[in-house]
PDB file of C-alpha atoms in Angstrom:
ATOM      1  CA  MET A   1       0.042   0.028   0.230  1.00 44.00           C
ATOM      2  CA  GLY A   2       1.244   3.563  -0.464  1.00 46.00           C
ATOM      3  CA  THR A   3       2.084   6.114   2.101  1.00 47.00           C
ATOM      4  CA  ARG A   4      -0.488   8.503   2.705  1.00 42.00           C
ATOM      5  CA  VAL A   5       0.551  12.065   2.581  1.00 44.00           C
ATOM      6  CA  VAL A   6      -1.257  14.004   5.117  1.00 48.00           C
ATOM      7  CA  ASN A   7      -1.706  17.774   4.754  1.00 58.00           C
ATOM      8  CA  ASN A   8      -1.758  19.789   7.839  1.00 81.00           C
ATOM      9  CA  TRP A   9      -0.853  16.206   9.636  1.00 89.00           C
ATOM     10  CA  PHE A  10      -1.422  17.882  12.997  1.00 90.00           C
ATOM     11  CA  ALA A  11      -5.031  18.466  12.368  1.00 90.00           C
ATOM     12  CA  ASP A  12      -6.066  15.166  10.948  1.00 90.00           C
ATOM     13  CA  GLU A  13      -7.731  13.170  13.248  1.00 90.00           C
ATOM     14  CA  GLN A  14      -7.182   9.775  11.489  1.00 90.00           C
ATOM     15  CA  PHE A  15      -3.430  10.651  11.939  1.00 91.00           C
ATOM     16  CA  TRP A  16      -3.784  10.567  15.344  1.00 90.00           C
ATOM     17  CA  ASP A  17      -6.414   7.688  16.045  1.00 90.00           C
ATOM     18  CA  THR A  18      -3.607   5.542  13.952  1.00 92.00           C
ATOM     19  CA  PHE A  19      -0.428   6.573  15.385  1.00 92.00           C
ATOM     20  CA  GLY A  20      -1.367   8.453  18.789  1.00 89.00           C
ATOM     21  CA  ASP A  21      -0.295   5.710  21.238  1.00 88.00           C
ATOM     22  CA  CYS A  22       3.299   5.585  19.362  1.00 88.00           C
ATOM     23  CA  MET A  23       4.034   9.213  20.466  1.00 87.00           C
ATOM     24  CA  PHE A  24       1.773   8.873  23.392  1.00 90.00           C
ATOM     25  CA  HIS A  25       3.224   5.433  24.982  1.00 86.00           C
ATOM     26  CA  PRO A  26       2.662   4.605  28.633  1.00 89.00           C
ATOM     27  CA  ALA A  27       6.312   5.293  29.732  1.00 90.00           C
ATOM     28  CA  SER A  28       5.976   9.040  28.426  1.00 93.00           C
ATOM     29  CA  PHE A  29       3.048   9.584  31.170  1.00 96.00           C
ATOM     30  CA  ARG A  30       5.533   8.032  33.625  1.00 96.00           C
ATOM     31  CA  VAL A  31       8.017  10.945  32.414  1.00 96.00           C
ATOM     32  CA  ALA A  32       5.587  13.741  32.520  1.00 97.00           C
ATOM     33  CA  GLN A  33       4.421  12.736  36.269  1.00 97.00           C
ATOM     34  CA  GLU A  34       7.963  13.244  37.129  1.00 97.00           C
ATOM     35  CA  GLN A  35       8.061  16.608  35.363  1.00 98.00           C
ATOM     36  CA  ALA A  36       5.644  18.332  36.935  1.00 98.00           C
ATOM     37  CA  PRO A  37       6.971  19.404  40.083  1.00 97.00           C
ATOM     38  CA  LEU A  38       9.783  20.813  38.216  1.00 97.00           C
ATOM     39  CA  LEU A  39       7.522  22.980  35.993  1.00 97.00           C
ATOM     40  CA  VAL A  40       6.057  23.999  39.234  1.00 96.00           C
ATOM     41  CA  GLU A  41       9.268  25.176  40.513  1.00 95.00           C
ATOM     42  CA  LEU A  42      10.232  26.791  37.158  1.00 92.00           C
ATOM     43  CA  ALA A  43       7.224  28.990  37.604  1.00 89.00           C
ATOM     44  CA  GLY A  44       7.818  30.168  41.648  1.00 89.00           C
ATOM     45  CA  GLY A  45       6.900  27.021  43.296  1.00 84.00           C
ATOM     46  CA  GLN A  46       3.517  28.246  44.299  1.00 87.00           C
ATOM     47  CA  GLN A  47       0.032  27.932  42.867  1.00 89.00           C
ATOM     48  CA  HIS A  48      -0.185  29.134  39.401  1.00 94.00           C
ATOM     49  CA  ARG A  49      -2.551  29.897  36.443  1.00 97.00           C
ATOM     50  CA  ILE A  50      -1.128  27.306  33.815  1.00 98.00           C
ATOM     51  CA  LEU A  51      -1.768  26.620  30.110  1.00 98.00           C
ATOM     52  CA  ASP A  52      -0.492  23.194  28.525  1.00 98.00           C
ATOM     53  CA  LEU A  53      -0.505  24.206  24.808  1.00 98.00           C
ATOM     54  CA  GLY A  54      -0.875  21.443  22.652  1.00 97.00           C
ATOM     55  CA  CYS A  55      -1.858  19.269  25.547  1.00 97.00           C
ATOM     56  CA  GLY A  56      -2.701  16.131  24.115  1.00 96.00           C
ATOM     57  CA  PRO A  57      -3.874  13.600  26.053  1.00 97.00           C
ATOM     58  CA  GLY A  58      -3.206  15.211  29.369  1.00 98.00           C
ATOM     59  CA  ARG A  59       0.084  13.757  30.177  1.00 97.00           C
ATOM     60  CA  HIS A  60       1.303  16.926  31.966  1.00 98.00           C
ATOM     61  CA  ALA A  61      -1.963  18.863  32.406  1.00 98.00           C
ATOM     62  CA  VAL A  62      -3.527  16.281  34.686  1.00 98.00           C
ATOM     63  CA  PRO A  63      -0.246  15.761  36.862  1.00 98.00           C
ATOM     64  CA  LEU A  64       0.086  19.163  37.407  1.00 98.00           C
ATOM     65  CA  ALA A  65      -3.697  19.896  38.553  1.00 98.00           C
ATOM     66  CA  LEU A  66      -2.947  17.173  40.969  1.00 98.00           C
ATOM     67  CA  LEU A  67      -0.461  19.264  42.268  1.00 97.00           C
ATOM     68  CA  ASP A  68      -2.982  22.224  43.397  1.00 96.00           C
ATOM     69  CA  GLN A  69      -2.359  24.072  40.011  1.00 97.00           C
ATOM     70  CA  GLN A  70      -5.249  25.970  37.981  1.00 98.00           C
ATOM     71  CA  VAL A  71      -4.709  24.249  34.652  1.00 98.00           C
ATOM     72  CA  THR A  72      -6.011  24.780  31.261  1.00 98.00           C
ATOM     73  CA  GLY A  73      -5.022  22.463  28.651  1.00 98.00           C
ATOM     74  CA  VAL A  74      -5.391  23.791  24.708  1.00 98.00           C
ATOM     75  CA  ASP A  75      -5.419  21.111  21.942  1.00 97.00           C
ATOM     76  CA  LEU A  76      -6.716  21.053  18.457  1.00 96.00           C
ATOM     77  CA  ILE A  77      -7.731  17.436  18.217  1.00 95.00           C
ATOM     78  CA  GLY A  78     -10.770  16.461  19.612  1.00 94.00           C
ATOM     79  CA  VAL A  79      -9.710  12.640  20.131  1.00 93.00           C
ATOM     80  CA  LEU A  80      -6.677  13.490  22.081  1.00 95.00           C
ATOM     81  CA  LEU A  81      -8.963  15.982  24.343  1.00 97.00           C
ATOM     82  CA  ASP A  82     -11.353  12.996  24.937  1.00 96.00           C
ATOM     83  CA  GLN A  83      -8.386  10.739  25.945  1.00 96.00           C
ATOM     84  CA  ALA A  84      -7.463  13.751  28.227  1.00 98.00           C
ATOM     85  CA  LYS A  85     -11.226  14.167  29.791  1.00 98.00           C
ATOM     86  CA  ARG A  86     -10.670  10.593  30.473  1.00 98.00           C
ATOM     87  CA  LEU A  87      -7.472  10.912  32.294  1.00 98.00           C
ATOM     88  CA  ALA A  88      -8.413  13.784  34.271  1.00 98.00           C
ATOM     89  CA  ALA A  89     -11.910  11.985  35.461  1.00 98.00           C
ATOM     90  CA  GLU A  90      -9.770   8.703  36.537  1.00 98.00           C
ATOM     91  CA  ALA A  91      -7.434  10.794  38.504  1.00 98.00           C
ATOM     92  CA  GLU A  92     -10.135  13.149  39.764  1.00 98.00           C
ATOM     93  CA  ALA A  93      -8.297  15.756  38.542  1.00 98.00           C
ATOM     94  CA  GLU A  94     -10.053  19.350  37.629  1.00 98.00           C
ATOM     95  CA  VAL A  95      -8.677  20.450  34.402  1.00 98.00           C
ATOM     96  CA  GLU A  96     -10.339  23.131  31.762  1.00 98.00           C
ATOM     97  CA  TRP A  97      -9.861  21.861  28.552  1.00 98.00           C
ATOM     98  CA  VAL A  98     -10.455  24.070  25.363  1.00 98.00           C
ATOM     99  CA  GLN A  99     -10.433  22.655  22.013  1.00 98.00           C
ATOM    100  CA  ALA A 100      -8.700  25.600  19.739  1.00 97.00           C
ATOM    101  CA  ASP A 101      -5.657  26.141  17.241  1.00 97.00           C
ATOM    102  CA  MET A 102      -2.718  27.224  19.522  1.00 97.00           C
ATOM    103  CA  ARG A 103      -2.391  30.257  16.691  1.00 97.00           C
ATOM    104  CA  GLU A 104      -5.461  31.513  17.762  1.00 97.00           C
ATOM    105  CA  PHE A 105      -6.154  30.858  21.489  1.00 98.00           C
ATOM    106  CA  SER A 106      -6.145  34.342  23.276  1.00 98.00           C
ATOM    107  CA  ARG A 107      -6.604  35.089  26.747  1.00 98.00           C
ATOM    108  CA  PRO A 108      -4.359  38.334  27.520  1.00 98.00           C
ATOM    109  CA  ASP A 109      -2.740  38.075  30.774  1.00 98.00           C
ATOM    110  CA  ALA A 110      -4.270  34.729  31.967  1.00 98.00           C
ATOM    111  CA  PHE A 111      -1.651  32.778  32.724  1.00 98.00           C
ATOM    112  CA  ASP A 112       1.528  32.486  35.156  1.00 97.00           C
ATOM    113  CA  LEU A 113       3.344  29.580  33.189  1.00 98.00           C
ATOM    114  CA  ILE A 114       2.615  28.453  29.571  1.00 98.00           C
ATOM    115  CA  ILE A 115       4.216  25.173  28.947  1.00 98.00           C
ATOM    116  CA  SER A 116       4.720  23.482  25.078  1.00 98.00           C
ATOM    117  CA  MET A 117       5.864  20.111  25.908  1.00 97.00           C
ATOM    118  CA  TRP A 118       7.635  17.178  23.651  1.00 93.00           C
ATOM    119  CA  SER A 119       7.804  18.928  20.300  1.00 93.00           C
ATOM    120  CA  SER A 120       4.297  20.084  20.396  1.00 94.00           C
ATOM    121  CA  PHE A 121       5.996  23.477  18.546  1.00 96.00           C
ATOM    122  CA  GLY A 122       6.666  23.781  14.828  1.00 94.00           C
ATOM    123  CA  TYR A 123       3.959  21.929  13.312  1.00 92.00           C
ATOM    124  CA  PHE A 124       3.142  24.577  10.514  1.00 93.00           C
ATOM    125  CA  ASP A 125       4.375  25.013   7.033  1.00 91.00           C
ATOM    126  CA  ASP A 126       4.882  28.790   7.469  1.00 92.00           C
ATOM    127  CA  PRO A 127       7.710  29.393  10.194  1.00 92.00           C
ATOM    128  CA  ALA A 128       5.726  32.706  10.710  1.00 96.00           C
ATOM    129  CA  ASP A 129       3.016  30.531  12.297  1.00 96.00           C
ATOM    130  CA  ASP A 130       5.660  29.675  14.788  1.00 97.00           C
ATOM    131  CA  LEU A 131       6.083  33.259  15.366  1.00 98.00           C
ATOM    132  CA  ARG A 132       2.442  33.813  15.658  1.00 98.00           C
ATOM    133  CA  VAL A 133       2.329  31.123  18.312  1.00 98.00           C
ATOM    134  CA  LEU A 134       4.795  32.851  20.554  1.00 98.00           C
ATOM    135  CA  GLN A 135       3.424  36.067  20.334  1.00 98.00           C
ATOM    136  CA  ARG A 136       0.311  34.667  21.354  1.00 98.00           C
ATOM    137  CA  CYS A 137       2.093  33.203  24.584  1.00 98.00           C
ATOM    138  CA  ARG A 138       3.733  36.324  25.284  1.00 98.00           C
ATOM    139  CA  ASP A 139       0.539  38.072  25.063  1.00 98.00           C
ATOM    140  CA  ASN A 140      -1.256  35.410  27.099  1.00 98.00           C
ATOM    141  CA  LEU A 141       1.321  35.461  30.120  1.00 98.00           C
ATOM    142  CA  ALA A 142       0.531  37.663  33.062  1.00 97.00           C
ATOM    143  CA  PRO A 143       3.647  40.278  33.548  1.00 95.00           C
ATOM    144  CA  GLY A 144       6.507  38.143  35.006  1.00 93.00           C
ATOM    145  CA  GLY A 145       5.059  34.810  33.310  1.00 96.00           C
ATOM    146  CA  THR A 146       7.232  32.030  31.962  1.00 97.00           C
ATOM    147  CA  LEU A 147       6.983  29.982  28.900  1.00 98.00           C
ATOM    148  CA  VAL A 148       8.921  26.903  29.151  1.00 98.00           C
ATOM    149  CA  LEU A 149       9.318  25.291  25.451  1.00 98.00           C
ATOM    150  CA  ASP A 150      10.518  21.645  24.798  1.00 98.00           C
ATOM    151  CA  VAL A 151      11.508  20.417  21.437  1.00 97.00           C
ATOM    152  CA  VAL A 152      14.274  18.393  19.965  1.00 97.00           C
ATOM    153  CA  GLY A 153      16.804  20.816  18.991  1.00 97.00           C
ATOM    154  CA  LYS A 154      18.352  20.929  15.531  1.00 97.00           C
ATOM    155  CA  GLU A 155      21.581  20.019  16.863  1.00 97.00           C
ATOM    156  CA  ILE A 156      20.727  16.892  18.346  1.00 97.00           C
ATOM    157  CA  VAL A 157      18.710  15.786  15.002  1.00 96.00           C
ATOM    158  CA  CYS A 158      22.005  15.924  13.150  1.00 95.00           C
ATOM    159  CA  ARG A 159      23.718  14.548  15.587  1.00 96.00           C
ATOM    160  CA  ASP A 160      21.518  11.563  16.197  1.00 96.00           C
ATOM    161  CA  LEU A 161      19.909  11.029  12.885  1.00 95.00           C
ATOM    162  CA  GLU A 162      19.263   7.390  11.271  1.00 93.00           C
ATOM    163  CA  PRO A 163      18.049   6.968   7.759  1.00 94.00           C
ATOM    164  CA  VAL A 164      16.018   4.188   9.290  1.00 96.00           C
ATOM    165  CA  HIS A 165      14.777   3.092  12.812  1.00 93.00           C
ATOM    166  CA  VAL A 166      12.548   0.342  13.883  1.00 95.00           C
ATOM    167  CA  THR A 167      10.954   0.412  17.111  1.00 93.00           C
ATOM    168  CA  GLU A 168       8.714  -2.272  18.870  1.00 93.00           C
ATOM    169  CA  LEU A 169       5.949  -1.293  20.847  1.00 90.00           C
ATOM    170  CA  ASP A 170       4.353  -2.707  23.933  1.00 87.00           C
ATOM    171  CA  ASP A 171       1.762  -4.918  22.166  1.00 89.00           C
ATOM    172  CA  GLY A 172       4.428  -5.950  19.649  1.00 91.00           C
ATOM    173  CA  ALA A 173       3.747  -3.668  16.660  1.00 93.00           C
ATOM    174  CA  LEU A 174       6.757  -2.468  14.728  1.00 95.00           C
ATOM    175  CA  LEU A 175       6.989   1.224  14.150  1.00 96.00           C
ATOM    176  CA  VAL A 176       9.466   1.816  10.933  1.00 97.00           C
ATOM    177  CA  GLU A 177      10.638   5.197  10.688  1.00 96.00           C
ATOM    178  CA  ARG A 178      12.569   7.031   7.791  1.00 97.00           C
ATOM    179  CA  PRO A 179      13.485  10.538   8.581  1.00 96.00           C
ATOM    180  CA  VAL A 180      15.189  12.904   6.827  1.00 96.00           C
ATOM    181  CA  LEU A 181      16.016  16.831   6.719  1.00 96.00           C
ATOM    182  CA  GLU A 182      14.584  18.750   4.148  1.00 95.00           C
ATOM    183  CA  GLU A 183      14.673  22.638   3.094  1.00 94.00           C
ATOM    184  CA  GLN A 184      18.276  23.620   3.729  1.00 94.00           C
ATOM    185  CA  MET A 185      17.898  21.719   7.051  1.00 95.00           C
ATOM    186  CA  THR A 186      15.256  23.738   8.292  1.00 96.00           C
ATOM    187  CA  VAL A 187      12.372  20.851   8.210  1.00 96.00           C
ATOM    188  CA  TYR A 188      12.514  17.315   9.933  1.00 96.00           C
ATOM    189  CA  SER A 189      10.171  15.062   7.646  1.00 96.00           C
ATOM    190  CA  ASN A 190       9.308  11.799   8.839  1.00 95.00           C
ATOM    191  CA  GLU A 191       7.512   8.581   6.998  1.00 95.00           C
ATOM    192  CA  TRP A 192       6.217   6.505   9.595  1.00 95.00           C
ATOM    193  CA  THR A 193       5.003   2.586   8.972  1.00 96.00           C
ATOM    194  CA  LEU A 194       3.061   1.056  11.616  1.00 96.00           C
ATOM    195  CA  VAL A 195       2.874  -2.768  11.196  1.00 96.00           C
ATOM    196  CA  ARG A 196       0.097  -3.823  13.991  1.00 94.00           C
ATOM    197  CA  ASP A 197      -2.065  -7.136  13.474  1.00 92.00           C
ATOM    198  CA  GLY A 198      -0.641  -8.062  10.082  1.00 92.00           C
ATOM    199  CA  VAL A 199      -1.752  -4.739   8.932  1.00 95.00           C
ATOM    200  CA  ALA A 200       0.658  -1.761   7.597  1.00 96.00           C
ATOM    201  CA  HIS A 201      -0.659   1.584   7.861  1.00 94.00           C
ATOM    202  CA  SER A 202       1.988   4.541   6.547  1.00 94.00           C
ATOM    203  CA  ALA A 203       1.618   8.133   6.525  1.00 93.00           C
ATOM    204  CA  GLN A 204       4.403  11.239   6.117  1.00 93.00           C
ATOM    205  CA  TRP A 205       4.680  14.104   8.911  1.00 93.00           C
ATOM    206  CA  HIS A 206       6.778  17.089   9.198  1.00 94.00           C
ATOM    207  CA  HIS A 207       7.527  20.062  11.304  1.00 93.00           C
ATOM    208  CA  GLN A 208      10.090  22.869  11.684  1.00 96.00           C
ATOM    209  CA  LEU A 209      13.303  22.306  13.095  1.00 97.00           C
ATOM    210  CA  TYR A 210      15.277  24.944  15.283  1.00 97.00           C
ATOM    211  CA  SER A 211      18.426  25.185  16.940  1.00 97.00           C
ATOM    212  CA  GLY A 212      19.019  26.653  20.079  1.00 97.00           C
ATOM    213  CA  ALA A 213      20.180  30.122  18.829  1.00 97.00           C
ATOM    214  CA  GLU A 214      17.253  29.917  16.174  1.00 97.00           C
ATOM    215  CA  LEU A 215      14.773  29.487  18.805  1.00 97.00           C
ATOM    216  CA  ARG A 216      16.303  32.509  20.794  1.00 98.00           C
ATOM    217  CA  GLN A 217      15.961  34.613  17.863  1.00 97.00           C
ATOM    218  CA  LEU A 218      12.524  33.913  17.414  1.00 97.00           C
ATOM    219  CA  LEU A 219      11.468  34.350  21.126  1.00 98.00           C
ATOM    220  CA  THR A 220      13.272  37.510  21.295  1.00 98.00           C
ATOM    221  CA  ALA A 221      11.448  38.755  17.858  1.00 98.00           C
ATOM    222  CA  ALA A 222       8.316  37.587  19.905  1.00 98.00           C
ATOM    223  CA  GLY A 223       8.879  39.829  22.748  1.00 97.00           C
ATOM    224  CA  PHE A 224      10.647  37.852  25.373  1.00 97.00           C
ATOM    225  CA  GLU A 225      13.402  39.311  27.220  1.00 91.00           C
ATOM    226  CA  ARG A 226      15.285  36.770  29.477  1.00 95.00           C
ATOM    227  CA  ILE A 227      15.819  33.453  27.552  1.00 98.00           C
ATOM    228  CA  ASN A 228      17.755  30.290  28.799  1.00 97.00           C
ATOM    229  CA  LEU A 229      18.869  27.298  26.852  1.00 98.00           C
ATOM    230  CA  GLN A 230      18.731  24.069  28.664  1.00 98.00           C
ATOM    231  CA  ALA A 231      19.300  20.448  27.965  1.00 98.00           C
ATOM    232  CA  ASP A 232      16.327  19.456  30.922  1.00 97.00           C
ATOM    233  CA  LEU A 233      14.143  21.120  33.153  1.00 97.00           C
ATOM    234  CA  SER A 234      16.492  20.918  36.045  1.00 96.00           C
ATOM    235  CA  GLY A 235      18.712  23.697  34.150  1.00 96.00           C
ATOM    236  CA  THR A 236      21.394  21.540  32.829  1.00 97.00           C
ATOM    237  CA  ASP A 237      23.328  23.548  30.133  1.00 96.00           C
ATOM    238  CA  TYR A 238      22.707  22.752  26.622  1.00 97.00           C
ATOM    239  CA  ASP A 239      25.646  21.591  25.155  1.00 95.00           C
ATOM    240  CA  PHE A 240      26.534  18.317  22.635  1.00 92.00           C
ATOM    241  CA  ASP A 241      25.368  15.814  25.097  1.00 95.00           C
ATOM    242  CA  ALA A 242      21.941  17.157  25.621  1.00 97.00           C
ATOM    243  CA  GLU A 243      18.968  14.905  24.304  1.00 97.00           C
ATOM    244  CA  ARG A 244      16.354  17.706  24.388  1.00 97.00           C
ATOM    245  CA  LEU A 245      16.261  21.581  23.907  1.00 98.00           C
ATOM    246  CA  VAL A 246      14.490  23.053  26.960  1.00 98.00           C
ATOM    247  CA  VAL A 247      13.841  26.967  26.499  1.00 98.00           C
ATOM    248  CA  VAL A 248      12.944  28.729  29.559  1.00 97.00           C
ATOM    249  CA  ALA A 249      11.702  32.388  28.596  1.00 97.00           C
ATOM    250  CA  ARG A 250      10.099  35.186  30.814  1.00 93.00           C
TER     251      ARG A 250
END
């Protein structure tokens, strides 16, 4: 069967229905629970109004709410928000869920902390839309507020890129990834083939790829002033050994 090329893949519910558990595997929920207290500390360690932008199935929003934070989760995909609502109900966590495009969601001065975790940034074909998202974040933050942006930096991708990568999922399904860098190394494009129960599902998706310096420039253009590049939420320096690029902007 041919590979399905997904236009605006991030808005395609069929894509998330097919490949969602590849991105949102059970271990990632445990890691998110461990990260929640660190996110609260980055915001000052008190009760805060928190926006989880691109919240998906609620990996971070629910544990943050269980830490007595006032949490709003925003995502474009209804099937993911349905999963988030079930997770919150099971945990008896109170979260406000909003289905909206992150380029459009506007609540000026409404949040003390905005988080965008695990590469939920850079989905759009036009990089100007990424700047637009960051400008919305600036406007939606209260004075002195904090933005935490967690992605895979271009430096990490260039170091670790493999032409083919195969992962066996918990249920025995196989995920075959074929990533490439395109558009003068500004776009990370991937072809995924998921083989489950003898049936293969294939799709292509892509997102904008930024180095630490490029993200700093983008955040400065969006109006942020204090910008720190880190390898994790604990403040480890972003260097050649980093596995993630975590940007803390105020």
